[in-house]
Short mmCIF file of C-alpha atoms and ligand atoms in Angstrom, two decimals:
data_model
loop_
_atom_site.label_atom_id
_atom_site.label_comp_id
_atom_site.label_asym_id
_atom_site.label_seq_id
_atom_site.Cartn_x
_atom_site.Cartn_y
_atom_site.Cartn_z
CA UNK A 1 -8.59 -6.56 -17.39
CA UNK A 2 -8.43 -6.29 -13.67
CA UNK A 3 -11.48 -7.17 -11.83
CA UNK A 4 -12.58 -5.01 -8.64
CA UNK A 5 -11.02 -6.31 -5.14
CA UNK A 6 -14.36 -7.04 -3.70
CA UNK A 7 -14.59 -9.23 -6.92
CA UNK A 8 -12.04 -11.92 -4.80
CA UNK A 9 -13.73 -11.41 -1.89
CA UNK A 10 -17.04 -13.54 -2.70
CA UNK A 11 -16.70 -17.35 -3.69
CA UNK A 12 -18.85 -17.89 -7.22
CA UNK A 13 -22.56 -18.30 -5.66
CA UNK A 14 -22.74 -21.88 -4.34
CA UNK A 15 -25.93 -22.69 -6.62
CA UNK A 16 -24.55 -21.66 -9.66
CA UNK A 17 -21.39 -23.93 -9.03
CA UNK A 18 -23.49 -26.92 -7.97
CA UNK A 19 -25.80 -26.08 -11.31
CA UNK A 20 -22.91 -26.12 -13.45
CA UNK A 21 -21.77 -29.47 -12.17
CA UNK A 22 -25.19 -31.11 -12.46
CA UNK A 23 -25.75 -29.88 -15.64
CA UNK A 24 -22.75 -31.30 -16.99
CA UNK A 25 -23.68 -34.84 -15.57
CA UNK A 26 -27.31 -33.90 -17.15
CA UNK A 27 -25.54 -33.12 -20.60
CA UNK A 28 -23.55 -36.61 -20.18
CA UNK A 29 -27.17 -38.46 -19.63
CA UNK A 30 -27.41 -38.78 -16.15
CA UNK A 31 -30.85 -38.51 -14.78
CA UNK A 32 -30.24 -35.77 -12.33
CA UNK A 33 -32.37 -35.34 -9.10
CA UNK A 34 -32.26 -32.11 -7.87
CA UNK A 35 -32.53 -31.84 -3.94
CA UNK A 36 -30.30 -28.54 -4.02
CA UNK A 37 -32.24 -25.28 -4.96
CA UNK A 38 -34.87 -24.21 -2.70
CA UNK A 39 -37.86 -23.15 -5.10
CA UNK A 40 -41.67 -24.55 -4.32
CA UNK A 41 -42.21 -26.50 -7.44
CA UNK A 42 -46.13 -25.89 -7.10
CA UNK A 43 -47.64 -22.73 -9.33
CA UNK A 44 -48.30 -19.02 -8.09
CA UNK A 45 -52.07 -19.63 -7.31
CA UNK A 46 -54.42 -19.12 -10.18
CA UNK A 47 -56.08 -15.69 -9.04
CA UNK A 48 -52.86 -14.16 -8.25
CA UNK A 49 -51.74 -15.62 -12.45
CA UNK A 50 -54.95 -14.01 -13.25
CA UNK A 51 -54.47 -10.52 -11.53
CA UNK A 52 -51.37 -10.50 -13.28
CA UNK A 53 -53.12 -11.01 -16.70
CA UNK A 54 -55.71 -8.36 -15.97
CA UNK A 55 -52.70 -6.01 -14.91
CA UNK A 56 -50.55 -6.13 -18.09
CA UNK A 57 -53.00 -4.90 -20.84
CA UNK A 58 -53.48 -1.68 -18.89
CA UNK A 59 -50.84 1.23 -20.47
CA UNK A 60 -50.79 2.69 -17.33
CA UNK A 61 -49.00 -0.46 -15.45
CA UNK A 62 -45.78 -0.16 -18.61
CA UNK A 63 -44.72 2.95 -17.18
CA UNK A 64 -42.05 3.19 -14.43
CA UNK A 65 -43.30 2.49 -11.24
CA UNK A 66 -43.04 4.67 -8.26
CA UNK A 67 -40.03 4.25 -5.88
CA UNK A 68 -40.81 2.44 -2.64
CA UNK A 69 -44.05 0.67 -4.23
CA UNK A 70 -47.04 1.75 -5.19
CA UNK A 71 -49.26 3.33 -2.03
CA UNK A 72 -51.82 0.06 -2.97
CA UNK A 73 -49.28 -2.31 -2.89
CA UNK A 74 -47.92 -0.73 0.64
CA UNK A 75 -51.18 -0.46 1.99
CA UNK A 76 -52.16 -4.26 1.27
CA UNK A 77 -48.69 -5.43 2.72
CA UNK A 78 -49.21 -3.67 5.48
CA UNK A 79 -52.88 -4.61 6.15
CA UNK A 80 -51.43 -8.99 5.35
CA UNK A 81 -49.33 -7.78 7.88
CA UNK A 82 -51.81 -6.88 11.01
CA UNK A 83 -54.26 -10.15 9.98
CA UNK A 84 -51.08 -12.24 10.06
CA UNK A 85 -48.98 -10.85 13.03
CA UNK A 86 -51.60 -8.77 14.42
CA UNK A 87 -48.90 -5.81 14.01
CA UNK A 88 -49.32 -1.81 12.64
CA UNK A 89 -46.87 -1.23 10.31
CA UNK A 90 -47.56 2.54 8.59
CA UNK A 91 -47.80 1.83 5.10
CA UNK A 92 -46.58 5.61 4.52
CA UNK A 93 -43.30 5.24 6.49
CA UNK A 94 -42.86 2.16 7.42
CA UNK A 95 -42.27 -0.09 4.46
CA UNK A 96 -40.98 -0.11 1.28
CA UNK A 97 -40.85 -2.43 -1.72
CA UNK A 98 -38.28 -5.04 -2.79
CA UNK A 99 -37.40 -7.01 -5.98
CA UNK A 100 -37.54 -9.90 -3.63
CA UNK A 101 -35.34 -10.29 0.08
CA UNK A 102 -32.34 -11.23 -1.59
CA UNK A 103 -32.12 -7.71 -2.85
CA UNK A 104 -33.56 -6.09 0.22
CA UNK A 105 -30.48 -8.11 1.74
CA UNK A 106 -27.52 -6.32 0.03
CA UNK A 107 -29.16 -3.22 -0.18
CA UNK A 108 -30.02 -3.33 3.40
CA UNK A 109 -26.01 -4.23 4.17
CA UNK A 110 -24.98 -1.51 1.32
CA UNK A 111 -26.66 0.95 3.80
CA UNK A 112 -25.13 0.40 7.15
CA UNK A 113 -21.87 -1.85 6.52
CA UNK A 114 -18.53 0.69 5.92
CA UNK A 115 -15.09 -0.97 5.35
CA UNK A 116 -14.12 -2.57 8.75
CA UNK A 117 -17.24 -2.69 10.06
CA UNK A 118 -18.58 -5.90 11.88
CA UNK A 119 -22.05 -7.62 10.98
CA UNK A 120 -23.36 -10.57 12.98
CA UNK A 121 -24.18 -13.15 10.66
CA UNK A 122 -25.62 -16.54 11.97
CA UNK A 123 -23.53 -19.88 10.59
CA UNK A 124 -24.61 -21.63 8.73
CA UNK A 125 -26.99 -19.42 6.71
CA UNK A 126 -28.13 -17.62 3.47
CA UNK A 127 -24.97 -17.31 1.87
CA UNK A 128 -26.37 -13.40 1.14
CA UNK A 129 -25.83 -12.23 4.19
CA UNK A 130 -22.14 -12.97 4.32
CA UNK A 131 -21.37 -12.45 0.77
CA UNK A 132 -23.10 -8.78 0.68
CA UNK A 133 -20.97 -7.71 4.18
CA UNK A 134 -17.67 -8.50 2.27
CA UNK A 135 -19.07 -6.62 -0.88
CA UNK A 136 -19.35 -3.42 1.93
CA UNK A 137 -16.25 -4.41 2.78
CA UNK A 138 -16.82 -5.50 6.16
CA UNK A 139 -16.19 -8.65 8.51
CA UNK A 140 -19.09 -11.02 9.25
CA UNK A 141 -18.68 -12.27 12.47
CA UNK A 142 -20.33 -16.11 12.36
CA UNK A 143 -22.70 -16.81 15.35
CA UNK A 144 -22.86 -20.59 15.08
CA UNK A 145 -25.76 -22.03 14.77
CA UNK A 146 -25.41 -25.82 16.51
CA UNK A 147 -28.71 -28.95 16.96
CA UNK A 148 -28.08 -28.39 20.75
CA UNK A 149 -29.05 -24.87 21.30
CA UNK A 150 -32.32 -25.86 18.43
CA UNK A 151 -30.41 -23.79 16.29
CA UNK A 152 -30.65 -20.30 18.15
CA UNK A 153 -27.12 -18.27 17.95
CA UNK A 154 -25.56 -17.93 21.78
CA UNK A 155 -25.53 -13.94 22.31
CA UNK A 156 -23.78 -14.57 25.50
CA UNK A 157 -20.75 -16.34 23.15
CA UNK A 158 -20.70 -13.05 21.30
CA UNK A 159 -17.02 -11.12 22.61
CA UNK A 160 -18.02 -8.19 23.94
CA UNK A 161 -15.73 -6.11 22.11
CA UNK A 162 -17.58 -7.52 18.75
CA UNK A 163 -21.38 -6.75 19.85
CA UNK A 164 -19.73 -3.31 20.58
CA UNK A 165 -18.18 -2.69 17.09
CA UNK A 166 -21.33 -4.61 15.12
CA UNK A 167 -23.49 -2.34 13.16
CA UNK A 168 -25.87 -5.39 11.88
CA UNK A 169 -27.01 -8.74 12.71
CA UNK A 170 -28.72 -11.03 10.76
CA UNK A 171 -31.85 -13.46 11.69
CA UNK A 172 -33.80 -15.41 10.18
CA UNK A 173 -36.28 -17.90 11.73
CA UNK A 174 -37.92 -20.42 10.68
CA UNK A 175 -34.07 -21.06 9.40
CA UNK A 176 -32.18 -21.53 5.76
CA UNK A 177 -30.60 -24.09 6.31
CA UNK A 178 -31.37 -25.62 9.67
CA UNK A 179 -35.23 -26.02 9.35
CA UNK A 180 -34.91 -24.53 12.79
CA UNK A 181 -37.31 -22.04 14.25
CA UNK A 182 -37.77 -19.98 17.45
CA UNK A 183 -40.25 -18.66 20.17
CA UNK A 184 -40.80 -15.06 21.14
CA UNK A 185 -38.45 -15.60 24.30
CA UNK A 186 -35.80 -15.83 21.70
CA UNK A 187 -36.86 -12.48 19.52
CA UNK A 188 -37.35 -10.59 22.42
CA UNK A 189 -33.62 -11.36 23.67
CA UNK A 190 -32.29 -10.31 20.37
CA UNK A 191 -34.21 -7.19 20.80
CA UNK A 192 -32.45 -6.51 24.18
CA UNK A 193 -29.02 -7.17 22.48
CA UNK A 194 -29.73 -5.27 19.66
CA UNK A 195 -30.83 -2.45 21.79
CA UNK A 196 -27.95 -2.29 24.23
CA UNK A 197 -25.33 -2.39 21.53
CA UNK A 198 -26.97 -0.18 19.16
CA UNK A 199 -27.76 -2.81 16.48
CA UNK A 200 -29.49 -2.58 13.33
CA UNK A 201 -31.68 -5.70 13.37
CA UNK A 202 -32.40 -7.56 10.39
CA UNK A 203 -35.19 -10.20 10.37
CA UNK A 204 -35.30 -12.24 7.03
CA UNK A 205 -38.70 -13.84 7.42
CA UNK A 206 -38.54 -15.69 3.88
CA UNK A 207 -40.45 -18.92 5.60
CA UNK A 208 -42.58 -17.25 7.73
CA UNK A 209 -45.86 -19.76 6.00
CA UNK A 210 -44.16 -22.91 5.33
CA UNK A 211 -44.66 -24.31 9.36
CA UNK A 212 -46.19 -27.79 10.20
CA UNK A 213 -47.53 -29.30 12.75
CA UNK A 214 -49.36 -26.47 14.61
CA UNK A 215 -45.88 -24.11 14.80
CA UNK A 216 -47.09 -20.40 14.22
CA UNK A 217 -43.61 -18.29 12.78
CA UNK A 218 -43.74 -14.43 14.65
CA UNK A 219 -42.73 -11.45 12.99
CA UNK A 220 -40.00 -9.25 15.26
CA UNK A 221 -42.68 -6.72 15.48
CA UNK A 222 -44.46 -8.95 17.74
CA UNK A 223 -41.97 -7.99 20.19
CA UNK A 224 -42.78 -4.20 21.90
CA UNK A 225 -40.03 -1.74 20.72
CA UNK A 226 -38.56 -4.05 18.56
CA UNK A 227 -39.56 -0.79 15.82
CA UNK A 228 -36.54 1.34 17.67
CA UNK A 229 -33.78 -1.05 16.01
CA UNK A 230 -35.39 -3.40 13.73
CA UNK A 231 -36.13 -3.96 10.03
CA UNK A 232 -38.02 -7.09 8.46
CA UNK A 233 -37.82 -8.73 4.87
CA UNK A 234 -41.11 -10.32 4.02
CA UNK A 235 -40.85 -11.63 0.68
CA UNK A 236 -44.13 -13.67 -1.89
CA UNK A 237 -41.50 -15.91 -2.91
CA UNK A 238 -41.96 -19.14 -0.71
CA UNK A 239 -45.34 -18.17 1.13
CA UNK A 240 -47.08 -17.67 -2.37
CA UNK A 241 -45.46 -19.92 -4.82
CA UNK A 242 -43.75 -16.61 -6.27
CA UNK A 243 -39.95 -16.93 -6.99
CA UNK A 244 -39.64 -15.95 -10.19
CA UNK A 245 -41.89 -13.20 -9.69
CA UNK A 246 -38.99 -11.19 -7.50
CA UNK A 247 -41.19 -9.28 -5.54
CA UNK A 248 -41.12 -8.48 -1.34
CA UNK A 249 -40.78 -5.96 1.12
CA UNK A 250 -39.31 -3.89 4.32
CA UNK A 251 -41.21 -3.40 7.07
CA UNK A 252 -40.24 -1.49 10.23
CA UNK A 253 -37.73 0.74 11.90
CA UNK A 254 -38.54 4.20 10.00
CA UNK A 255 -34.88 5.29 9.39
CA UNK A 256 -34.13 1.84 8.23
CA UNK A 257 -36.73 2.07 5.71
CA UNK A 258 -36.07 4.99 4.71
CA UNK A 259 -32.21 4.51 4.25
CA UNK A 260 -32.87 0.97 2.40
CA UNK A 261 -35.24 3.35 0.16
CA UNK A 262 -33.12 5.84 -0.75
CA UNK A 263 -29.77 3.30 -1.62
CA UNK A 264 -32.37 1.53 -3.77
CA UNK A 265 -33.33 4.45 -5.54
CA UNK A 266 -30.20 4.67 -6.90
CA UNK A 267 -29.22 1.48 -8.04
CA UNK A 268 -33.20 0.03 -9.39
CA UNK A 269 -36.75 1.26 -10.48
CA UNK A 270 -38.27 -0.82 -8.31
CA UNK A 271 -41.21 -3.48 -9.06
CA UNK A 272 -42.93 -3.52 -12.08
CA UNK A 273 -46.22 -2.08 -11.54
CA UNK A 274 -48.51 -5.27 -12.79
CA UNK A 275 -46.46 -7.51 -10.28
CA UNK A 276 -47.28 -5.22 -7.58
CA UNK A 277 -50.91 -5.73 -8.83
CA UNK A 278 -51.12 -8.89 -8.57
CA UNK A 279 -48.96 -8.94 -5.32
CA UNK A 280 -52.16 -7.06 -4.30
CA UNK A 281 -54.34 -10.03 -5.53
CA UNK A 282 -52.16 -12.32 -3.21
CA UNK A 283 -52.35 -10.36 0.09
CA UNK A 284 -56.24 -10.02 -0.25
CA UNK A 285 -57.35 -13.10 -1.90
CA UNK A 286 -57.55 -16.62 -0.36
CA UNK A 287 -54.97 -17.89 1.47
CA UNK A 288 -55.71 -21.50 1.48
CA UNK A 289 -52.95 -22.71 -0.67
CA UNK A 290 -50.52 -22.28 1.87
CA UNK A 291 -52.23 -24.61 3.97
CA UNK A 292 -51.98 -26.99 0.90
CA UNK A 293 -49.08 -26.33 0.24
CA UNK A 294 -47.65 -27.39 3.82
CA UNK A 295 -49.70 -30.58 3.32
CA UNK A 296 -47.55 -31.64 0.51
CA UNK A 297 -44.54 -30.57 2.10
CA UNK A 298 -45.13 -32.64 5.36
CA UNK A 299 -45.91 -35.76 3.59
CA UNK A 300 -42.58 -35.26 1.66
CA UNK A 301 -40.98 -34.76 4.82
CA UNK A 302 -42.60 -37.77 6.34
CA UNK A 303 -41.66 -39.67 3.83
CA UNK A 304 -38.12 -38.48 3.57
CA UNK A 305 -37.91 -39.23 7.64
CA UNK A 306 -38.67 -42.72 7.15
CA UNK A 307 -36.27 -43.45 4.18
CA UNK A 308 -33.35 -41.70 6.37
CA UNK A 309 -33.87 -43.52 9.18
CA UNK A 310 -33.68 -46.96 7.37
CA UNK A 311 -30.60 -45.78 5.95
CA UNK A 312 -29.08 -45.22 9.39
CA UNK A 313 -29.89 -41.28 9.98
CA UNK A 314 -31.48 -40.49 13.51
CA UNK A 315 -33.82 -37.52 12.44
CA UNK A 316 -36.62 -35.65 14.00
CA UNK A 317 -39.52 -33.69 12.21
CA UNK A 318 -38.59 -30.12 11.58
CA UNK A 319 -41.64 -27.70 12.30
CA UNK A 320 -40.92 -25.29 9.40
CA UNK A 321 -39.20 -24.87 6.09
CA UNK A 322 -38.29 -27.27 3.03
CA UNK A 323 -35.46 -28.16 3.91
CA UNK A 324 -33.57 -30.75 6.15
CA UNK A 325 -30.22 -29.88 6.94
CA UNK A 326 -28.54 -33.62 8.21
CA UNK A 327 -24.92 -34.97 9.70
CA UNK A 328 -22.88 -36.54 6.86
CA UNK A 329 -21.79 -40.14 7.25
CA UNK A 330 -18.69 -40.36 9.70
CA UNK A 331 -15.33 -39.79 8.01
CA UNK A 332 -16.56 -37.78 5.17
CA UNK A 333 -15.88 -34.35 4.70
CA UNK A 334 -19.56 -32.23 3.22
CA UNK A 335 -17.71 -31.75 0.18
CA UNK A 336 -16.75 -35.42 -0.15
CA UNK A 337 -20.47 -36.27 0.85
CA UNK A 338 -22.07 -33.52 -2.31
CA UNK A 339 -19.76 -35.17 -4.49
CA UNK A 340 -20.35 -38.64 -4.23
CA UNK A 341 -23.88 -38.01 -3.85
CA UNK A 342 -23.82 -36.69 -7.83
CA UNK A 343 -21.41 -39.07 -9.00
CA UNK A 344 -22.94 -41.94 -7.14
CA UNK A 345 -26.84 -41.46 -7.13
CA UNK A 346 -26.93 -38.81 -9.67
CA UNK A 347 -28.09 -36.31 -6.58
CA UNK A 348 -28.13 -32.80 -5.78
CA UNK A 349 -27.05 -32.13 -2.22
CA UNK A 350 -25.31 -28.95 -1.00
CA UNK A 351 -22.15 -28.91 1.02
CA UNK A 352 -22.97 -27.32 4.50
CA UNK A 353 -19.98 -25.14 3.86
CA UNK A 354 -22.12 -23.86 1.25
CA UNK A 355 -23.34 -22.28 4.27
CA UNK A 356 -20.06 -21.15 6.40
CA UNK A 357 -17.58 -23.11 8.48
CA UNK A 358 -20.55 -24.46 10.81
CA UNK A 359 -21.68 -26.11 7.59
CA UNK A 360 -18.93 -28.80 7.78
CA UNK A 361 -20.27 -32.01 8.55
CA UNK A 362 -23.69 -31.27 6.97
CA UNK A 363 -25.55 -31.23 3.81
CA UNK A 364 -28.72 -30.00 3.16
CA UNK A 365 -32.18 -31.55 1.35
CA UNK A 366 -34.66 -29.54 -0.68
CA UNK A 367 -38.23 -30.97 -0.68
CA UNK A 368 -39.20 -29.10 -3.81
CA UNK A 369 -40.28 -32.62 -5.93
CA UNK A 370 -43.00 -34.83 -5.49
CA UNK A 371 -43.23 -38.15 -3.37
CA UNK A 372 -42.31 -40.27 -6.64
CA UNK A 373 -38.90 -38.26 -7.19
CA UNK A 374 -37.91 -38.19 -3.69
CA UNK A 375 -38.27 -41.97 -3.09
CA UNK A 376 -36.13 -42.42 -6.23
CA UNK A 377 -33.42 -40.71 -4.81
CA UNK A 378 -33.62 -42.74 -1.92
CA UNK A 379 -34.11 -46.16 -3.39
CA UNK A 380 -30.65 -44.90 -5.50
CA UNK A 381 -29.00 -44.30 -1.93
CA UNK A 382 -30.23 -47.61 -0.79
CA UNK A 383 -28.93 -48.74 -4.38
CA UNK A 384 -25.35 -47.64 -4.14
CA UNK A 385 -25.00 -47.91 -0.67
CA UNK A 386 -25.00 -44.58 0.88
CA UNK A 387 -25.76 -45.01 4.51
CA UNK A 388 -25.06 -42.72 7.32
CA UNK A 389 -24.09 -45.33 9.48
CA UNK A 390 -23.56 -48.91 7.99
CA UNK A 391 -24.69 -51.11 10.89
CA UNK A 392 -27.50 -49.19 12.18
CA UNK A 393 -29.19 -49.40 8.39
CA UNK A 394 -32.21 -51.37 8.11
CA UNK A 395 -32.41 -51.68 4.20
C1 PLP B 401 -35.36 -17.95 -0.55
C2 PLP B 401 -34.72 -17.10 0.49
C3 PLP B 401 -34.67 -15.72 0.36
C4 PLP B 401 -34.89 -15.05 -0.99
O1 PLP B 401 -36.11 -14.75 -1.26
P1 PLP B 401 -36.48 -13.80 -2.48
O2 PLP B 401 -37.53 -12.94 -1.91
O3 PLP B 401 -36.95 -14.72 -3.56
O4 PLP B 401 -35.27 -13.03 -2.90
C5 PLP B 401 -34.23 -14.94 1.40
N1 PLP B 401 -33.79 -15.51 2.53
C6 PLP B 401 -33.76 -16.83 2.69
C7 PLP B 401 -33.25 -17.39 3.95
C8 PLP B 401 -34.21 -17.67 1.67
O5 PLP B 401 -34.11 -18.99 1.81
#
């Protein structure tokens, strides 16, 4: 049977390819490390496990859950939201629930992308945001996203003709899969572009808690008016040890809201209600995890700096995000690079492709294991000989 056209428009979702392949070198008794999926490998924080418990024996919490989240879960997003940003968002109008960003994403895209239509879509990034425009049946145009500019797209690189035709463009700072983050000079230019060409703004703040080293992340509503054009994803996932628990939100631009509302309303019945609940637990309770949690990730960084460099890589601490997104050795191709990683070392890396063309020449490190696991896969790249460049290693 024929599959839909859009079907042959999306490549098979880069982490279920790279599972498949390190599964099968799992099944054939390889002892696979995993620096691929970004997931924090630390548990949801007892109170919010607890909230949850508390949630599920009550009958009312089985029952379908209102569309656009419960007015308690809006209201505590919305108050997280002015202690973290210092910004009003009206929990009445001006946010609504999500089974987590990636959803938000396509839904989002689904709403304001027609066939032929342009979105802006930073490169590399999220593969989401590319994937869902060609599911619309639009065009991403890729704003590269290069070490010298810190990782900030160049509006002024953007034809004119294009920011004319856009409907959408994507952000998202601190970055997947760049590690890099910006300042509010940066938002508030996208705000001006956005404005002048009539842009629907999208913000995916996924990493908006994971920041070392005294780096504060800003919401887009920090920026004044940035509420005519703009719509943010805030999602539990990363900031409260939450991915499996699929829950977020929209915050912002009224219409946005409301249109990202009403094309979810048809397709999903939104969170169940004991999630929200404990969703609830997270926003109000303690908060000190996350500055745990960025503990552990910046001695995992540390440590990962000073294996790298030994092994040749010149490579600067990132202020935000798991990840560390790093030149392949010279003459390699990212897909050559992925691939002898696994077959050599028995290691996970992504392709940068896996990210769009800007992707070539990179791959990208998760710090989602502990200190032991991560120095294994180093002392196996020290093992087999994977340096960036040969003469410069110090092993
Ligand atoms: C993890 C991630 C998301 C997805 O978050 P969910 O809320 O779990 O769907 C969205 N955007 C980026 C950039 C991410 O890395």
């Amino acid at each position: 049977m024929e599959v839909a056209k859009r079907m042959k428009a999306i490549p098979p979702y880069v982490f279920a390819a790279i599972g498949k392949r390190a599964a099968e070198k799992a099944a054939a008794g390889v002892d696979v490390i995993n620096l691929g999926i970004g997931d924090p490998d630390q548990p949801t924080p007892k109170h919010i496990v607890d909230a949850m418990h508390k949630a599920i024996d009550d009958p009312v919490n089985h029952r379908y859950p209102p569309f656009g989240g419960t007015p308690a879960f809006k209201q505590a997003a919305s108050k997280w939201c002015k202690t973290r940003f210092g910004i009003d968002i009206d929990p009445a109008s001006e946010i609504t629930s999500l089974i987590g960003t990636k959803e938000g994403l396509h839904n989002i895209i689904m709403a304001y992308v027609d066939a032929g239509d342009i979105t802006l879509v930073p490169d590399p990034a999220y593969p989401v945001y590319q994937n869902s425009t060609y599911l619309a049946g639009g065009t991403p145009h890729f704003m590269p996203l290069l070490p010298e500019r810190g990782y900030l797209p160049s509006l002024a690189a953007i034809p004119q003709n294009i920011a004319q035709k856009a409907k959408l463009m994507l952000i998202n700072y601190p970055n997947n899969p760049t590690a890099g983050v910006c300042d509010l000079a940066f938002l508030e230019e996208v705000v001006a572009f956005a404005r002048k060409h009539d842009i629907l703004l999208v913000s995916d703040l996924a990493y908006s808690e994971m920041t070392f080293d005294g780096y504060k992340a800003h919401s887009i509503f920090e920026i004044p008016g940035a509420k005519d054009i703009a719509i943010e994803l805030q999602t539990l996932s990363k900031a409260f040890n939450m991915t499996g628990w699929r829950v977020g939100y929209a915050i912002g631009n009224q219409e946005a809201v409301k249109n990202l509302a009403a094309i979810k309303s048809n397709i999903d019945t939104d969170i169940f209600r004991a999630i929200q609940m404990a969703a609830i637990a997270a926003f109000e309770g303690p908060q000190d995890h996350i500055a745990l949690c960025n503990k552990l990730y910046t001695g995992r960084r540390d440590l990962a700096i000073k294996n790298l460099r030994k092994l040749g890589w010149s490579v600067e601490p990132n202020k935000a995000t798991f990840y560390m997104w790093l030149p392949v050795p010279k003459g390699m191709t990212s897909n050559d690079f992925s691939t002898m990683m696994l077959d050599k070392c028995g290691i996970v890396v992504p392709p940068g492709t896996a990210y769009g063309p800007s992707g070539e020449g990179y791959f990208r490190i998760s710090l989602c294991c502990d200190e032991a696991r991560l120095q294994q896969a180093f002392d196996r790249m020290v093992e087999h000989a994977v340096y960036f460049e040969p003469q410069a290693a110090k092993v």
